[in-house]
Amino acid sequence: MNTGTLLEGNENMETVLVTGSSRGIGLELTRQFLDLDYEVIATYRGKPSSSLSQLAGEHQYLRLINLEVTHQDSILGLAKHLKGIKLDIIVNNAGISDPSDGDLDSLTAVDWANTFAVNTIAPLMVSRALLDNLRLSSNPRIITISSQMGSLNHQGTGRYAYRSSKAAANKVMQVLAQDLDADKIIVCPIHPGWVQTDMGGTMADITVVQSATGIIDLIHHLTMEHSGRFFTWNGEEHQW
């Protein structure tokens, strides 16, 4: 873990933590939050991408931390490193797709369990470890990047591991919202759209810039009334 001293920004500056920030939606969220004058803590796995490293060289209020979201020791190390630091927003963005086509013949139990570890279990473990940081905020929010493929109303074939992991993540966040209601912590899963990333492919509907812009705009407008509900990147409520 990169354990340098976190910079202290303006007391009115909000701080957001984004997991999986080396590329795709996580990288663009990091970039846009910085442009909006947030202090950003961006996590990466193994080694930061050149794009993320470049951002760190250009922005005073960007902090990079190595985090393996499926390793409890790594998560506890993150919490220890951030002890006493106010977090206003956590964006659980780190996620993986099916390691193969995810069809009926190719799916293995090991692959399925690994997909669940990253997409379903990790968002809860990271969020739980940082609750004390969120409680220091006057407007704390937990956002988990989900998918419409996890909706029971969405039809499709294959991608068993991905679909089921996102459906389970939605339920986890719905329950977490109820558990944290007394703390006034907003919890919402968000469908980011079909995005032109390595995961979404070049034929996807929207760009990563469009997705991140919509997600951030939605985050800005969330209130406790919205907690425990499933939204799309453009602010529409999604069926579970």
mmCIF file of N, CA and C in Angstrom, residues 2 4 7 23 26 37 43 46 49 55 57 71 73 82 94 97 103 115 117 142 147 185 191 210 220 233-234:
data_model
loop_
_atom_site.group_PDB
_atom_site.id
_atom_site.type_symbol
_atom_site.label_atom_id
_atom_site.label_comp_id
_atom_site.label_asym_id
_atom_site.label_seq_id
_atom_site.Cartn_x
_atom_site.Cartn_y
_atom_site.Cartn_z
ATOM 1 N N ASN A 2 0.487 2.234 -0.773
ATOM 2 C CA ASN A 2 1.175 3.507 -0.792
ATOM 3 C C ASN A 2 0.730 4.306 0.424
ATOM 4 N N GLY A 4 1.894 7.341 1.895
ATOM 5 C CA GLY A 4 2.310 8.716 2.124
ATOM 6 C C GLY A 4 1.218 9.506 2.823
ATOM 7 N N LEU A 7 -3.051 14.732 1.779
ATOM 8 C CA LEU A 7 -3.071 16.186 1.791
ATOM 9 C C LEU A 7 -4.331 16.686 2.462
ATOM 10 N N ARG A 23 -8.663 2.488 -14.777
ATOM 11 C CA ARG A 23 -9.164 2.613 -16.145
ATOM 12 C C ARG A 23 -10.687 2.704 -16.132
ATOM 13 N N GLY A 26 -13.970 4.089 -13.448
ATOM 14 C CA GLY A 26 -13.274 4.549 -12.250
ATOM 15 C C GLY A 26 -12.285 5.659 -12.543
ATOM 16 N N ASP A 37 -13.230 19.891 -8.058
ATOM 17 C CA ASP A 37 -12.586 20.331 -6.809
ATOM 18 C C ASP A 37 -12.884 19.437 -5.610
ATOM 19 N N THR A 43 -8.143 4.099 -5.631
ATOM 20 C CA THR A 43 -7.454 2.839 -5.374
ATOM 21 C C THR A 43 -7.245 2.083 -6.678
ATOM 22 N N GLY A 46 -2.499 -3.751 -7.673
ATOM 23 C CA GLY A 46 -1.176 -4.088 -8.193
ATOM 24 C C GLY A 46 -0.334 -2.877 -8.516
ATOM 25 N N SER A 49 -2.334 2.414 -13.470
ATOM 26 C CA SER A 49 -2.148 2.603 -14.900
ATOM 27 C C SER A 49 -1.379 3.896 -15.156
ATOM 28 N N LEU A 55 -2.513 11.494 -13.847
ATOM 29 C CA LEU A 55 -3.438 12.346 -13.097
ATOM 30 C C LEU A 55 -2.846 12.737 -11.747
ATOM 31 N N GLY A 57 0.172 13.111 -10.992
ATOM 32 C CA GLY A 57 1.217 14.104 -11.169
ATOM 33 C C GLY A 57 0.681 15.486 -11.477
ATOM 34 N N HIS A 71 -9.086 -8.961 -0.426
ATOM 35 C CA HIS A 71 -8.212 -9.361 0.677
ATOM 36 C C HIS A 71 -8.541 -8.535 1.916
ATOM 37 N N ASP A 73 -7.029 -8.213 4.742
ATOM 38 C CA ASP A 73 -5.890 -7.488 5.302
ATOM 39 C C ASP A 73 -5.651 -6.185 4.560
ATOM 40 N N LEU A 82 -6.533 5.453 6.608
ATOM 41 C CA LEU A 82 -7.474 6.567 6.512
ATOM 42 C C LEU A 82 -8.107 6.933 7.857
ATOM 43 N N ALA A 94 -14.769 -0.962 -8.401
ATOM 44 C CA ALA A 94 -13.984 -2.131 -8.806
ATOM 45 C C ALA A 94 -14.909 -3.307 -9.112
ATOM 46 N N SER A 97 -15.874 -8.852 -15.029
ATOM 47 C CA SER A 97 -16.881 -9.574 -15.802
ATOM 48 C C SER A 97 -16.611 -11.069 -15.675
ATOM 49 N N ASP A 103 -21.026 -18.802 -20.157
ATOM 50 C CA ASP A 103 -22.191 -19.573 -20.587
ATOM 51 C C ASP A 103 -22.312 -20.854 -19.763
ATOM 52 N N THR A 115 -15.876 -14.033 -9.036
ATOM 53 C CA THR A 115 -16.707 -12.922 -9.491
ATOM 54 C C THR A 115 -17.541 -12.376 -8.341
ATOM 55 N N ALA A 117 -16.723 -12.579 -5.181
ATOM 56 C CA ALA A 117 -15.810 -11.956 -4.228
ATOM 57 C C ALA A 117 -15.558 -10.497 -4.587
ATOM 58 N N ILE A 142 -22.769 6.110 0.002
ATOM 59 C CA ILE A 142 -22.117 4.898 -0.509
ATOM 60 C C ILE A 142 -22.761 4.567 -1.836
ATOM 61 N N SER A 147 -25.307 -3.074 -12.292
ATOM 62 C CA SER A 147 -25.628 -3.286 -13.703
ATOM 63 C C SER A 147 -27.090 -3.664 -13.843
ATOM 64 N N ILE A 185 -26.737 7.695 6.351
ATOM 65 C CA ILE A 185 -25.802 7.409 5.271
ATOM 66 C C ILE A 185 -26.601 6.905 4.072
ATOM 67 N N HIS A 191 -26.757 1.637 -12.036
ATOM 68 C CA HIS A 191 -26.430 1.053 -13.337
ATOM 69 C C HIS A 191 -25.732 2.125 -14.163
ATOM 70 N N GLN A 210 -19.797 10.272 -20.689
ATOM 71 C CA GLN A 210 -21.239 10.419 -20.455
ATOM 72 C C GLN A 210 -21.672 9.688 -19.195
ATOM 73 N N HIS A 220 -24.846 14.051 -6.734
ATOM 74 C CA HIS A 220 -25.074 15.399 -6.205
ATOM 75 C C HIS A 220 -26.521 15.610 -5.756
ATOM 76 N N TRP A 233 -27.562 5.632 -14.570
ATOM 77 C CA TRP A 233 -26.578 6.707 -14.678
ATOM 78 C C TRP A 233 -27.213 8.061 -15.014
ATOM 79 N N ASN A 234 -28.374 8.031 -15.669
ATOM 80 C CA ASN A 234 -29.017 9.299 -16.043
ATOM 81 C C ASN A 234 -30.141 9.685 -15.085
#
